[in-house]
Short mmCIF file of C-alpha atoms in Angstrom, two decimals:
data_model
loop_
_atom_site.label_atom_id
_atom_site.label_comp_id
_atom_site.label_asym_id
_atom_site.label_seq_id
_atom_site.Cartn_x
_atom_site.Cartn_y
_atom_site.Cartn_z
CA MET A 40 -28.18 -51.49 -39.58
CA LYS A 41 -27.81 -50.80 -43.27
CA LYS A 42 -30.64 -52.81 -44.61
CA ASN A 43 -29.09 -54.30 -47.74
CA LEU A 44 -26.07 -55.36 -45.74
CA LEU A 45 -27.98 -57.28 -42.89
CA PRO A 46 -29.23 -61.05 -43.21
CA LEU A 47 -32.84 -61.76 -44.34
CA LEU A 48 -33.93 -62.45 -40.88
CA ALA A 49 -37.47 -62.90 -41.97
CA LEU A 50 -36.64 -65.77 -43.85
CA MET A 51 -34.80 -67.62 -41.24
CA LEU A 52 -36.03 -70.99 -40.54
CA PRO A 53 -37.23 -72.32 -36.89
CA PHE A 54 -35.17 -74.11 -34.41
CA GLY A 55 -31.94 -72.82 -35.85
CA MET A 56 -32.15 -74.60 -39.20
CA VAL A 57 -30.31 -72.04 -41.10
CA GLN A 58 -27.01 -71.72 -42.89
CA ALA A 59 -24.33 -69.81 -41.24
CA GLU A 60 -24.24 -67.21 -43.64
CA GLN A 61 -27.85 -66.05 -42.71
CA THR A 62 -27.19 -65.56 -39.13
CA LEU A 63 -26.94 -62.12 -37.94
CA THR A 64 -23.41 -61.86 -36.43
CA TYR A 65 -23.12 -57.92 -35.86
CA PRO A 66 -24.71 -56.22 -33.74
CA THR A 67 -26.31 -58.77 -31.59
CA LYS A 68 -26.47 -56.51 -28.60
CA ASN A 69 -26.60 -52.80 -27.83
CA ILE A 70 -23.78 -50.65 -28.68
CA GLU A 71 -22.44 -48.39 -26.00
CA VAL A 72 -21.38 -44.37 -27.39
CA VAL A 73 -18.80 -42.82 -25.06
CA ILE A 74 -19.30 -39.01 -25.33
CA PRO A 75 -16.16 -37.51 -23.47
CA LYS A 76 -17.78 -34.24 -23.01
CA ASN A 77 -20.26 -32.80 -20.73
CA PRO A 78 -24.07 -32.84 -21.76
CA GLY A 79 -25.37 -30.00 -23.91
CA GLY A 80 -22.35 -28.96 -25.93
CA GLY A 81 -21.73 -29.17 -29.57
CA THR A 82 -19.90 -32.38 -29.14
CA ASP A 83 -22.59 -34.05 -27.01
CA THR A 84 -25.36 -32.54 -29.29
CA SER A 85 -23.90 -33.68 -32.53
CA ALA A 86 -23.37 -37.17 -31.10
CA ARG A 87 -26.62 -37.74 -29.84
CA THR A 88 -28.40 -36.38 -33.10
CA VAL A 89 -26.26 -38.49 -35.24
CA ILE A 90 -27.26 -41.85 -33.29
CA GLU A 91 -30.66 -40.79 -33.06
CA PHE A 92 -30.92 -40.94 -36.88
CA ALA A 93 -29.09 -43.87 -36.86
CA ARG A 94 -31.63 -45.72 -34.63
CA ASP A 95 -33.85 -47.01 -37.29
CA ARG A 96 -30.91 -48.59 -39.15
CA MET A 97 -30.49 -50.82 -36.09
CA PRO A 98 -31.78 -54.35 -36.14
CA LYS A 99 -34.73 -54.95 -33.78
CA GLY A 100 -33.99 -55.16 -30.18
CA THR A 101 -30.60 -53.37 -30.41
CA MET A 102 -29.52 -49.75 -29.63
CA PHE A 103 -27.20 -47.15 -29.14
CA VAL A 104 -26.66 -46.11 -25.81
CA PRO A 105 -25.03 -42.67 -25.08
CA VAL A 106 -22.86 -42.38 -21.96
CA ASN A 107 -21.11 -38.99 -21.06
CA LYS A 108 -17.79 -39.59 -19.60
CA PRO A 109 -16.12 -36.00 -19.44
CA ALA A 110 -13.54 -37.13 -16.48
CA GLY A 111 -9.91 -36.06 -17.39
CA ASN A 112 -10.81 -33.46 -20.03
CA GLY A 113 -12.33 -36.42 -21.81
CA LEU A 114 -9.10 -38.79 -21.64
CA THR A 115 -11.13 -41.18 -19.56
CA GLY A 116 -13.64 -42.32 -22.12
CA LEU A 117 -10.95 -41.92 -24.96
CA ILE A 118 -8.51 -44.42 -23.02
CA GLU A 119 -11.63 -46.80 -22.22
CA VAL A 120 -12.64 -47.09 -25.97
CA ALA A 121 -9.03 -47.11 -27.17
CA LYS A 122 -8.34 -50.25 -24.96
CA ALA A 123 -11.69 -52.08 -25.37
CA LYS A 124 -11.99 -55.33 -27.16
CA PRO A 125 -11.98 -54.43 -30.79
CA ASP A 126 -15.69 -55.68 -31.49
CA GLY A 127 -17.37 -52.59 -32.54
CA TYR A 128 -19.38 -52.50 -29.17
CA LYS A 129 -17.97 -49.33 -27.91
CA LEU A 130 -17.81 -46.28 -29.84
CA VAL A 131 -16.36 -42.73 -28.82
CA MET A 132 -16.67 -39.46 -30.13
CA THR A 133 -13.22 -38.16 -30.46
CA THR A 134 -12.73 -34.54 -30.90
CA VAL A 135 -9.83 -32.13 -32.25
CA GLU A 136 -7.81 -32.67 -28.92
CA LEU A 137 -6.94 -35.84 -29.84
CA ALA A 138 -4.77 -34.29 -32.34
CA MET A 139 -3.14 -31.92 -29.82
CA PHE A 140 -2.93 -33.57 -26.50
CA PRO A 141 -0.46 -36.52 -27.39
CA HIS A 142 2.05 -33.57 -28.51
CA GLN A 143 1.44 -31.76 -24.88
CA GLY A 144 2.15 -34.87 -23.16
CA LYS A 145 -1.67 -34.94 -21.76
CA SER A 146 -2.75 -38.27 -23.82
CA PRO A 147 -1.17 -41.68 -24.11
CA VAL A 148 -3.67 -42.33 -26.80
CA THR A 149 -3.65 -40.98 -30.33
CA TYR A 150 -5.54 -41.10 -33.54
CA LYS A 151 -4.05 -44.29 -34.51
CA ASP A 152 -5.86 -46.14 -31.65
CA PHE A 153 -9.20 -45.76 -33.39
CA THR A 154 -11.19 -46.66 -36.37
CA PRO A 155 -12.80 -43.47 -37.54
CA LEU A 156 -16.33 -44.08 -38.58
CA VAL A 157 -18.18 -40.57 -39.54
CA THR A 158 -17.27 -36.91 -39.08
CA THR A 159 -20.03 -35.12 -37.22
CA ILE A 160 -18.18 -31.41 -36.70
CA ALA A 161 -15.55 -29.97 -39.03
CA ASP A 162 -16.42 -26.48 -38.40
CA PRO A 163 -13.46 -23.94 -39.43
CA VAL A 164 -11.94 -21.55 -36.78
CA ALA A 165 -12.87 -17.94 -37.19
CA VAL A 166 -11.86 -14.49 -36.12
CA VAL A 167 -14.48 -12.59 -34.44
CA VAL A 168 -14.69 -9.18 -32.94
CA ASN A 169 -17.47 -7.10 -31.45
CA ALA A 170 -19.87 -5.18 -33.81
CA LYS A 171 -18.65 -1.90 -32.61
CA SER A 172 -14.77 -2.93 -33.19
CA PRO A 173 -12.70 -0.17 -35.38
CA TYR A 174 -11.82 -3.30 -37.46
CA ASN A 175 -14.39 -4.23 -40.08
CA THR A 176 -11.77 -6.60 -42.36
CA LEU A 177 -9.51 -9.19 -41.32
CA GLN A 178 -6.52 -7.23 -42.78
CA GLU A 179 -7.35 -4.11 -40.75
CA PHE A 180 -7.16 -6.47 -37.65
CA ILE A 181 -4.01 -7.98 -38.68
CA ASP A 182 -2.49 -4.31 -39.59
CA ALA A 183 -3.63 -3.16 -35.76
CA ALA A 184 -1.83 -6.34 -34.63
CA LYS A 185 1.46 -5.35 -36.25
CA ALA A 186 1.33 -1.87 -35.19
CA ASN A 187 0.71 -2.64 -31.63
CA PRO A 188 2.72 -6.05 -31.02
CA GLY A 189 1.39 -7.90 -27.99
CA LYS A 190 -1.74 -5.38 -27.36
CA LEU A 191 -4.70 -6.71 -28.97
CA LYS A 192 -6.25 -9.06 -26.60
CA VAL A 193 -7.62 -12.29 -28.21
CA GLY A 194 -9.64 -14.82 -25.87
CA ASN A 195 -9.61 -18.29 -26.10
CA SER A 196 -11.08 -21.47 -24.21
CA GLY A 197 -7.88 -22.10 -22.69
CA MET A 198 -4.23 -22.36 -23.16
CA GLY A 199 -2.84 -24.94 -25.28
CA ALA A 200 -6.52 -25.64 -26.62
CA ILE A 201 -7.76 -25.32 -30.21
CA TYR A 202 -8.61 -21.91 -30.19
CA HIS A 203 -5.21 -20.71 -28.34
CA LEU A 204 -3.22 -22.89 -31.29
CA ALA A 205 -5.14 -20.85 -33.66
CA ALA A 206 -4.19 -17.49 -32.78
CA VAL A 207 -0.56 -18.88 -32.42
CA ASN A 208 -0.70 -19.90 -35.98
CA MET A 209 -1.77 -16.62 -36.84
CA GLU A 210 1.18 -15.12 -35.09
CA LYS A 211 3.42 -17.40 -37.12
CA THR A 212 1.83 -17.20 -40.42
CA MET A 213 1.34 -13.48 -40.21
CA ASP A 214 4.37 -12.59 -38.05
CA VAL A 215 2.01 -10.58 -35.49
CA LYS A 216 1.95 -11.13 -31.65
CA PHE A 217 -1.40 -11.24 -29.44
CA ASN A 218 -2.05 -10.91 -25.94
CA HIS A 219 -3.71 -14.17 -25.36
CA ILE A 220 -6.61 -14.05 -22.67
CA PRO A 221 -7.82 -17.64 -21.87
CA TYR A 222 -11.29 -18.59 -20.24
CA ASN A 223 -10.77 -21.97 -19.01
CA GLU A 224 -14.21 -22.50 -18.68
CA GLY A 225 -14.76 -22.82 -22.38
CA THR A 226 -15.95 -20.62 -25.36
CA GLY A 227 -19.08 -19.21 -23.79
CA PRO A 228 -16.98 -16.90 -21.07
CA SER A 229 -14.81 -15.67 -23.87
CA ILE A 230 -17.57 -14.69 -26.16
CA ALA A 231 -19.27 -13.10 -23.29
CA ALA A 232 -16.40 -10.97 -22.50
CA LEU A 233 -15.94 -9.97 -26.13
CA VAL A 234 -19.77 -8.84 -26.24
CA GLY A 235 -19.06 -6.72 -23.06
CA GLY A 236 -16.00 -5.20 -24.80
CA HIS A 237 -13.39 -6.68 -22.31
CA ILE A 238 -11.16 -7.96 -25.38
CA ASP A 239 -10.60 -7.37 -28.83
CA SER A 240 -11.23 -10.59 -30.56
CA VAL A 241 -12.26 -14.16 -29.89
CA LEU A 242 -10.98 -17.23 -32.02
CA THR A 243 -14.16 -19.89 -32.22
CA THR A 244 -16.27 -21.59 -34.74
CA PRO A 245 -18.64 -19.27 -36.66
CA GLY A 246 -21.85 -21.06 -35.55
CA SER A 247 -20.89 -20.64 -31.96
CA VAL A 248 -21.51 -16.90 -32.51
CA LYS A 249 -24.44 -17.33 -35.14
CA SER A 250 -26.88 -15.73 -32.95
CA GLN A 251 -24.88 -12.44 -31.75
CA VAL A 252 -23.93 -12.05 -35.32
CA ASP A 253 -27.68 -12.02 -36.37
CA ALA A 254 -28.31 -9.71 -33.48
CA GLY A 255 -25.63 -7.19 -34.83
CA ILE A 256 -23.76 -7.73 -31.70
CA LEU A 257 -20.74 -9.49 -33.36
CA LYS A 258 -19.16 -9.70 -36.38
CA VAL A 259 -16.86 -12.22 -38.22
CA LEU A 260 -13.92 -11.36 -40.24
CA GLY A 261 -12.57 -14.43 -41.78
CA VAL A 262 -12.52 -18.22 -41.59
CA MET A 263 -9.48 -20.59 -41.29
CA ASP A 264 -10.52 -23.11 -44.18
CA GLU A 265 -10.06 -23.54 -47.98
CA LYS A 266 -13.59 -22.43 -48.45
CA ARG A 267 -16.18 -20.18 -47.09
CA PHE A 268 -18.43 -21.17 -44.40
CA GLU A 269 -21.93 -21.67 -45.76
CA LEU A 270 -23.58 -20.18 -42.44
CA PHE A 271 -21.50 -16.83 -43.42
CA PRO A 272 -21.04 -16.97 -47.10
CA ASP A 273 -19.92 -13.33 -47.12
CA VAL A 274 -17.34 -14.08 -44.76
CA PRO A 275 -13.85 -14.54 -46.67
CA THR A 276 -11.20 -17.46 -46.09
CA PHE A 277 -7.97 -16.02 -44.83
CA LYS A 278 -6.26 -16.66 -48.17
CA GLU A 279 -8.76 -14.50 -49.80
CA ALA A 280 -8.84 -11.78 -47.23
CA LEU A 281 -5.06 -11.41 -46.50
CA GLY A 282 -4.04 -12.41 -50.39
CA LEU A 283 -1.95 -15.39 -49.16
CA ASP A 284 0.03 -18.13 -51.15
CA VAL A 285 -1.62 -20.89 -49.02
CA ASN A 286 -4.68 -21.54 -47.08
CA VAL A 287 -4.65 -21.17 -43.31
CA LYS A 288 -6.89 -24.45 -42.28
CA MET A 289 -7.75 -25.05 -38.79
CA ARG A 290 -10.98 -27.10 -37.87
CA ALA A 291 -12.79 -27.88 -34.83
CA TRP A 292 -13.89 -31.48 -35.56
CA ALA A 293 -15.73 -34.11 -34.10
CA VAL A 294 -15.26 -37.81 -35.39
CA LEU A 295 -17.43 -40.83 -34.10
CA ALA A 296 -14.96 -43.84 -33.86
CA THR A 297 -14.57 -47.21 -32.37
CA THR A 298 -11.36 -49.32 -31.39
CA ALA A 299 -8.55 -49.84 -33.49
CA LYS A 300 -8.34 -53.04 -35.46
CA VAL A 301 -12.04 -54.08 -35.63
CA PRO A 302 -12.79 -56.62 -38.08
CA ASP A 303 -13.11 -55.20 -41.60
CA ASN A 304 -16.94 -56.29 -41.80
CA VAL A 305 -17.60 -54.49 -38.48
CA LYS A 306 -15.83 -51.10 -39.65
CA GLN A 307 -17.77 -51.45 -43.06
CA GLU A 308 -21.11 -51.96 -41.55
CA LEU A 309 -20.82 -48.90 -39.18
CA VAL A 310 -19.10 -46.63 -41.65
CA ASP A 311 -21.74 -47.52 -44.39
CA THR A 312 -24.33 -46.96 -41.78
CA PHE A 313 -23.38 -43.71 -40.40
CA THR A 314 -22.62 -42.41 -44.05
CA GLU A 315 -26.28 -42.81 -45.05
CA VAL A 316 -27.16 -40.97 -42.22
CA VAL A 317 -25.03 -37.65 -42.65
CA LYS A 318 -26.20 -37.49 -45.97
CA THR A 319 -29.84 -37.44 -45.40
CA PRO A 320 -31.70 -34.13 -45.56
CA ALA A 321 -33.34 -34.43 -42.39
CA TYR A 322 -30.15 -35.17 -40.19
CA GLN A 323 -28.26 -32.30 -42.22
CA GLU A 324 -31.32 -29.76 -41.23
CA ALA A 325 -31.00 -30.77 -37.48
CA LEU A 326 -27.60 -30.03 -37.24
CA LYS A 327 -28.07 -26.63 -39.01
CA LYS A 328 -30.44 -25.51 -36.56
CA GLN A 329 -27.85 -26.16 -33.90
CA GLY A 330 -25.46 -24.00 -35.68
CA ILE A 331 -23.25 -26.86 -37.00
CA MET A 332 -22.51 -27.29 -40.68
CA PRO A 333 -23.15 -30.94 -41.72
CA VAL A 334 -20.19 -32.69 -43.63
CA VAL A 335 -19.78 -36.02 -45.24
CA ILE A 336 -16.10 -37.00 -44.14
CA ALA A 337 -16.11 -40.77 -43.27
CA GLY A 338 -14.20 -43.72 -42.91
CA ASP A 339 -10.53 -43.38 -44.53
CA ASP A 340 -11.15 -39.90 -45.17
CA ALA A 341 -11.92 -39.32 -41.83
CA TYR A 342 -8.70 -41.02 -40.60
CA ASN A 343 -6.65 -38.83 -43.27
CA MET A 344 -8.36 -35.61 -41.60
CA MET A 345 -7.09 -36.43 -38.16
CA LYS A 346 -3.70 -37.65 -39.40
CA GLU A 347 -3.25 -34.28 -41.22
CA ASP A 348 -4.35 -32.22 -38.22
CA ASP A 349 -1.98 -34.36 -35.84
CA GLU A 350 0.99 -34.00 -38.04
CA MET A 351 -0.16 -30.26 -38.15
CA TYR A 352 -0.61 -29.64 -34.44
CA LYS A 353 2.63 -31.66 -34.00
CA THR A 354 4.72 -29.36 -35.68
CA LEU A 355 3.00 -26.11 -34.27
CA ILE A 356 3.06 -27.25 -30.59
CA ASP A 357 6.92 -28.35 -31.10
CA GLU A 358 7.53 -24.64 -32.41
CA THR A 359 5.56 -23.06 -29.69
CA MET A 360 7.39 -24.87 -26.96
CA LYS A 361 10.58 -23.93 -28.18
CA LYS A 362 9.88 -20.16 -27.66
#
């Protein structure tokens, strides 16, 4: 892994005549990487990309082995790694659902059951409309929602999932009411419905609609973040577009993690290795080609992001359930 952290194996004496501090202790075998999503999606792609770029940092003879385990909305894979021996030989690509499911009674594990290593995705949620829509600004969209309570059809990837909760957050923050239209098969069908003119808007990540925006089919009105999104630098944040006093921040993130309570040296080895990877220009370019903006959020910073979102979703879900 990190060359400056690994022992100088080439200097090891034969027949085991070597001091203990020169002996490789981690990793000495392959590391399994559980991807709790189906192959081909953003989470799967970002996981495979980061471990591919980390491959050359592995000791000779060891490798990362990706395994897709999407059963139970990904919970099977999450639980497996949460309960694994804390030795760093099982990693898992956690996603933002980890901050939601526990508060919806869907998951027995939380962010506290993992040791975050590095973030591969932290894209903001965006409000997207058809290019033929009468709404050219986020303010116009919100004004229309206020004038027509419960009339504007806003698509999401399933009730209780991130994009539905993002719309609920908009309702709460802007004092509006939408007609929520779930597409349980995922983001793709909701975007297709928007392209077809069947709904008024979709909440999703900007990168997922980049090709349609570039083609002049869809347009992005605003992003839920404290700064503008690099792929669409002309699109304002909610705070800018609506003149709000505070940022409205909701992110679709994916964080590569391992089991909680791994030894400090193993955690540091993994965090340092993957931090180096996500800073490399080649890795960042590979992500951009997939419509994903690279970020450098690792170790304790990733843990704090997960904790912050867990607390935010707990409040949001509690308030939603009271209605």
